[in-house]
Amino acid sequence: MDQKLTELASRLSCELYTDLTIRTLYATDASAYSEMPLAVVTPRSVDDIKELIRFARAEGTSLIPRAAGTSLAGQVVGNGIVVDVSKHFTGILEVNEAERWVRVQPGVVRDELNLYLQPYQLMFGPETSTANRAMIGGMVGNNSCGSNSVVYGSTREHLLEVKALLSDGLEVTFNTLTFDQFMDKCHGDTLEAQIHRHIRSTLSNYENQVEIRRQFPKPSIERRNTGYAIDVLLETSPFTANGPDINLCKLIAGSEGTLAFITEIKLNLVPIPTTVSGLLCIHFNSIDEALRANLIALQHHPRASELIDHYILERTKDNPEQSQNRFFVQGDPGAILVVEYARDTREEVIALAKEAEKQMREAGVGYHFPLLFGDDTKRIWTLRKAGLGLLSNMPGDEKPVAVIEDTAVDVHDLPAYIADFNRILKKYGLYSVHYAHAGSGELHLRPIINLKTEEGNRLFRTIAQEIAALVKRYNGSLSGEHGDGRLRGEFIEQMIGTRNYELIKQIKNTWDPHYIFNPNKIVDTPPMNTMLRYRPGQGTPEFKTVFRYHGQNVLQHAEQCNGSGDCRKSHLMGGTMCPSYMATRNEKDTTRARANILRTFLTNSDKLNRFDHPEIKEVMDLCLSCKGCRSECPSNVDMAKLKAEFLQHYQDANGVPLRSRIIAGYAASARFGSLLPAVYNWFMSDEGIGKMTKKMVGFAEQRSIPLISSITLRKWFNCLKNKYIKNEHSKKVYLFIDEFTNYQDVNIGINAVELLQRLGYLVLLPQHTESGRAAISKGLLRKAKNIAQKNVRSLAPLISADTPLIGIEPSAILTFRDEYPDLVDDDQLADAKALAQHALLIDEFLADEAAAGRIRADQFTTAKKHIKLHGHCQQKAWNALTATQKILTLPSGYTVETIPSGCCGMAGSFGYEKEHYELSMQIGELVLLPSVRNSQPDTIIAATGTSCRHQIKDGASIRAMHPVEILHDALL
């Protein structure tokens, strides 16, 4: 088959991947399911897809349409050919402002579409929690909704027209048809005509009509996604008097790519709301209280009513980004209901919220009712949307599993249904996470189960069976928005009855008689506890690692990735994670892919050293170790840490490359070079023999190599020490002289010392060794561990809240906060943690001192200047860029514009390496370098990281300044 696939690819314009590495990455989606595909194809044209359909028919295989791969029920796994539309089918084809519609390809991201539509004052309404990476094709396939479905409904309500390829390769268009047009479509011998005739005969049958209306979920349930939507189609003309005209798009929405292959989508648009909205964030002691209050909240017609339970709130405490977004939480509530009210004025929203609060207090529910507006609401919605990923960062093998997480009932039935639901779980000694769409009668419910055990696998199925029966008792829908896929397909017959199940099977057989399109989803689905990512009884191997993983091992840390795909967002959506994917748009280059490849080989390898696989190395290669995932991944997967661990063990088996040794040994070579700096610089500069040196080492010839200063910062300080140690009553600060500032950015270090001294601080330089950052980046963790332990021994006795350790280079000083506590031996752990608490960026220290009133604006110039600021990735990962923004506005006339850039692309040594140079520049060109070039001539460009400043110098021929240089120059 591989040979035939290769021959196929040679005839087509599409990219084809058949090797184990690529196929492994596509073996999972965001669900618990996993199955190895034959190959992955990224078609560039409709003709490519037609050829793939012919190939699948001839070879008896299948095609699995895939967009972002964020589905939760196993929709995009299978052993056929994965057809990935996310890379090339991304065009926004046409906007009709007057008629309010847009025509797009299926790989367009929902939030990017709305960004494009902003000038038209229009938007596509349905909004999933994954909207910054979820694609329109996937939203159609799953009939996605979102938190605002009480206003906008589901994707189905906005789907106007679909262009698609049928299983015989025929290109067809589905749209609204009058009675006569529909009847005309039924004539002929094409597959399209057969489809229309079959729909006509099926839904015209009176017994079928009675059974559909009797067995399908209550029409009052807005979120119902069980099987094919023949219940919705039945209520259209010609089957219902005075019904709307028929449109088979209603059937395609929610069909999960099992009926046809979508190539274009026409969507209804709505005006961007111009009302004022506020979030009433009601705190409750229990879930039951929240659900009873939800019915009161709905009386006032909110735009959304979303539940967050205490399990998710607990997980936010440990997540660097989301911990900042729980600012509104008081105490430890059992649940919070986030209710969005929108009216013409803020006063109307306040009055409405007060009335809702009054009614709830009279009903005895709720104890805290904060009402928030503006940017605060964005932070709360970010926290709510992170719920799925946050649930995966529970350490160990027990996880909240997606098994009955998508049930929907009539909203008035919800309190009683959830009470019954929890009684069933209690019977099995289980408890569940509850969150999301209370306003629509759908909570995402995830019992916490260990699927690696026989008992866990049994419970997975048992709970699914019992909850399916409970949902049927309430006439609810087993799937509200996440679809049936592998997870719920088995239970559809139970949910809609045998006769109706046979009807939807006939629909599948009519549309796709050869079972080409995504088979075994919705109908003919195997048992739901087969083809799981984890095999019952597989256990978790033990690993001897250099890093510690706090209550788990290295594999369990990788397994925290639940496939939610936050790492697939583009540069248009902001953030840092994942810079290589932002540039290449290849799934292989996502954080999710790297977690998947680790999970695959660390679980299944038969080698003594399970890291010793070139496939892992290939997928890890483009990880820039930017640390964006450390804060932006809601599951807290720290891929930079995992990459460093992998490299250490892989190099144990295969040796350390010379270039890695040179980079990791930068501090030693710079120290040696500082003895004869002119000679060192001759070897490194293009004016000397730098080109030859770069070629020998493996650096890109286009790169300039940082030169070392004629004097080190420590030597300069020691020569002038008495000048600065003269006021014994000043507050003492210990300055960490990192290897980059000591040897190459000496002037920045001098500015920092003089700035601190003139602001009234006593600057001391403790004895210490290098930071170890370079060694960590190249996987020389045992070397880094020795460095960490030396620094902890020498610095821990000196450093406290009163005498902090402050650093200039973010990547160096943050090593104390980030890696040191995970590297040192147990006997140093307490000291390392204490030292980490008081290791501050100089930006953070100055911002804290200014907030305490010890640094004042009147110490600086009043001149007016504008600054464009680019933040270092690792600084952003620690949410420390705010401090830089604050200190740069200490001079009253200075304004700061933060460039919405992710990683600069240099990432330490990454951008110097010849095989990474082009990608490094692609990343820089996404946002940073164009923004710098487009600046006004008098704008100051600021960048906190030495590699960031170097990228700006090489890519834009502009010198960027460190913030301490700017403040130093601004002193009076």
PDB file of C-alpha atoms in Angstrom, residues 730-737 756 761-766 795-807 813 816-817 834-842 844-846 848-849 854:
ATOM      1  CA  SER A 730      20.910  51.517  51.110  1.00  0.00           C
ATOM      2  CA  LYS A 731      18.794  48.469  50.365  1.00  0.00           C
ATOM      3  CA  LYS A 732      21.056  45.646  49.265  1.00  0.00           C
ATOM      4  CA  VAL A 733      20.463  43.801  46.025  1.00  0.00           C
ATOM      5  CA  TYR A 734      22.540  40.945  44.674  1.00  0.00           C
ATOM      6  CA  LEU A 735      23.017  41.157  40.908  1.00  0.00           C
ATOM      7  CA  PHE A 736      23.341  37.862  39.080  1.00  0.00           C
ATOM      8  CA  ILE A 737      25.930  38.339  36.361  1.00  0.00           C
ATOM      9  CA  LEU A 756      20.291  50.802  40.620  1.00  0.00           C
ATOM     10  CA  TYR A 761      20.376  50.692  46.023  1.00  0.00           C
ATOM     11  CA  LEU A 762      23.549  48.990  47.169  1.00  0.00           C
ATOM     12  CA  VAL A 763      24.563  46.619  44.390  1.00  0.00           C
ATOM     13  CA  LEU A 764      26.535  43.535  45.339  1.00  0.00           C
ATOM     14  CA  LEU A 765      27.952  40.887  43.012  1.00  0.00           C
ATOM     15  CA  PRO A 766      27.940  37.487  44.706  1.00  0.00           C
ATOM     16  CA  LEU A 795      23.570  31.911  46.813  1.00  0.00           C
ATOM     17  CA  ALA A 796      20.917  30.427  49.105  1.00  0.00           C
ATOM     18  CA  PRO A 797      22.544  31.775  52.311  1.00  0.00           C
ATOM     19  CA  LEU A 798      22.597  35.311  50.885  1.00  0.00           C
ATOM     20  CA  ILE A 799      19.221  35.664  49.204  1.00  0.00           C
ATOM     21  CA  SER A 800      15.969  36.597  50.931  1.00  0.00           C
ATOM     22  CA  ALA A 801      12.983  38.874  50.474  1.00  0.00           C
ATOM     23  CA  ASP A 802      15.091  41.730  51.878  1.00  0.00           C
ATOM     24  CA  THR A 803      18.146  40.893  49.770  1.00  0.00           C
ATOM     25  CA  PRO A 804      16.826  39.554  46.452  1.00  0.00           C
ATOM     26  CA  LEU A 805      18.789  38.117  43.567  1.00  0.00           C
ATOM     27  CA  ILE A 806      18.056  40.129  40.448  1.00  0.00           C
ATOM     28  CA  GLY A 807      19.045  39.371  36.882  1.00  0.00           C
ATOM     29  CA  ILE A 813      17.656  34.449  35.969  1.00  0.00           C
ATOM     30  CA  PHE A 816      16.482  29.750  39.157  1.00  0.00           C
ATOM     31  CA  ARG A 817      12.674  29.878  39.224  1.00  0.00           C
ATOM     32  CA  ALA A 834      13.423  29.493  48.637  1.00  0.00           C
ATOM     33  CA  LEU A 835      15.980  30.913  46.224  1.00  0.00           C
ATOM     34  CA  ALA A 836      13.469  30.665  43.376  1.00  0.00           C
ATOM     35  CA  GLN A 837      10.989  32.821  45.290  1.00  0.00           C
ATOM     36  CA  HIS A 838      13.456  35.682  45.526  1.00  0.00           C
ATOM     37  CA  ALA A 839      15.120  35.443  42.084  1.00  0.00           C
ATOM     38  CA  LEU A 840      13.688  38.370  40.148  1.00  0.00           C
ATOM     39  CA  LEU A 841      14.062  39.941  36.776  1.00  0.00           C
ATOM     40  CA  ILE A 842      15.420  43.444  37.211  1.00  0.00           C
ATOM     41  CA  GLU A 844      10.156  42.877  38.348  1.00  0.00           C
ATOM     42  CA  PHE A 845      12.330  44.318  41.092  1.00  0.00           C
ATOM     43  CA  LEU A 846      12.035  47.868  39.792  1.00  0.00           C
ATOM     44  CA  ASP A 848       7.826  46.255  42.854  1.00  0.00           C
ATOM     45  CA  GLU A 849       9.929  49.088  44.247  1.00  0.00           C
ATOM     46  CA  ARG A 854      10.605  53.798  46.608  1.00  0.00           C
TER      47      ARG A 854
END
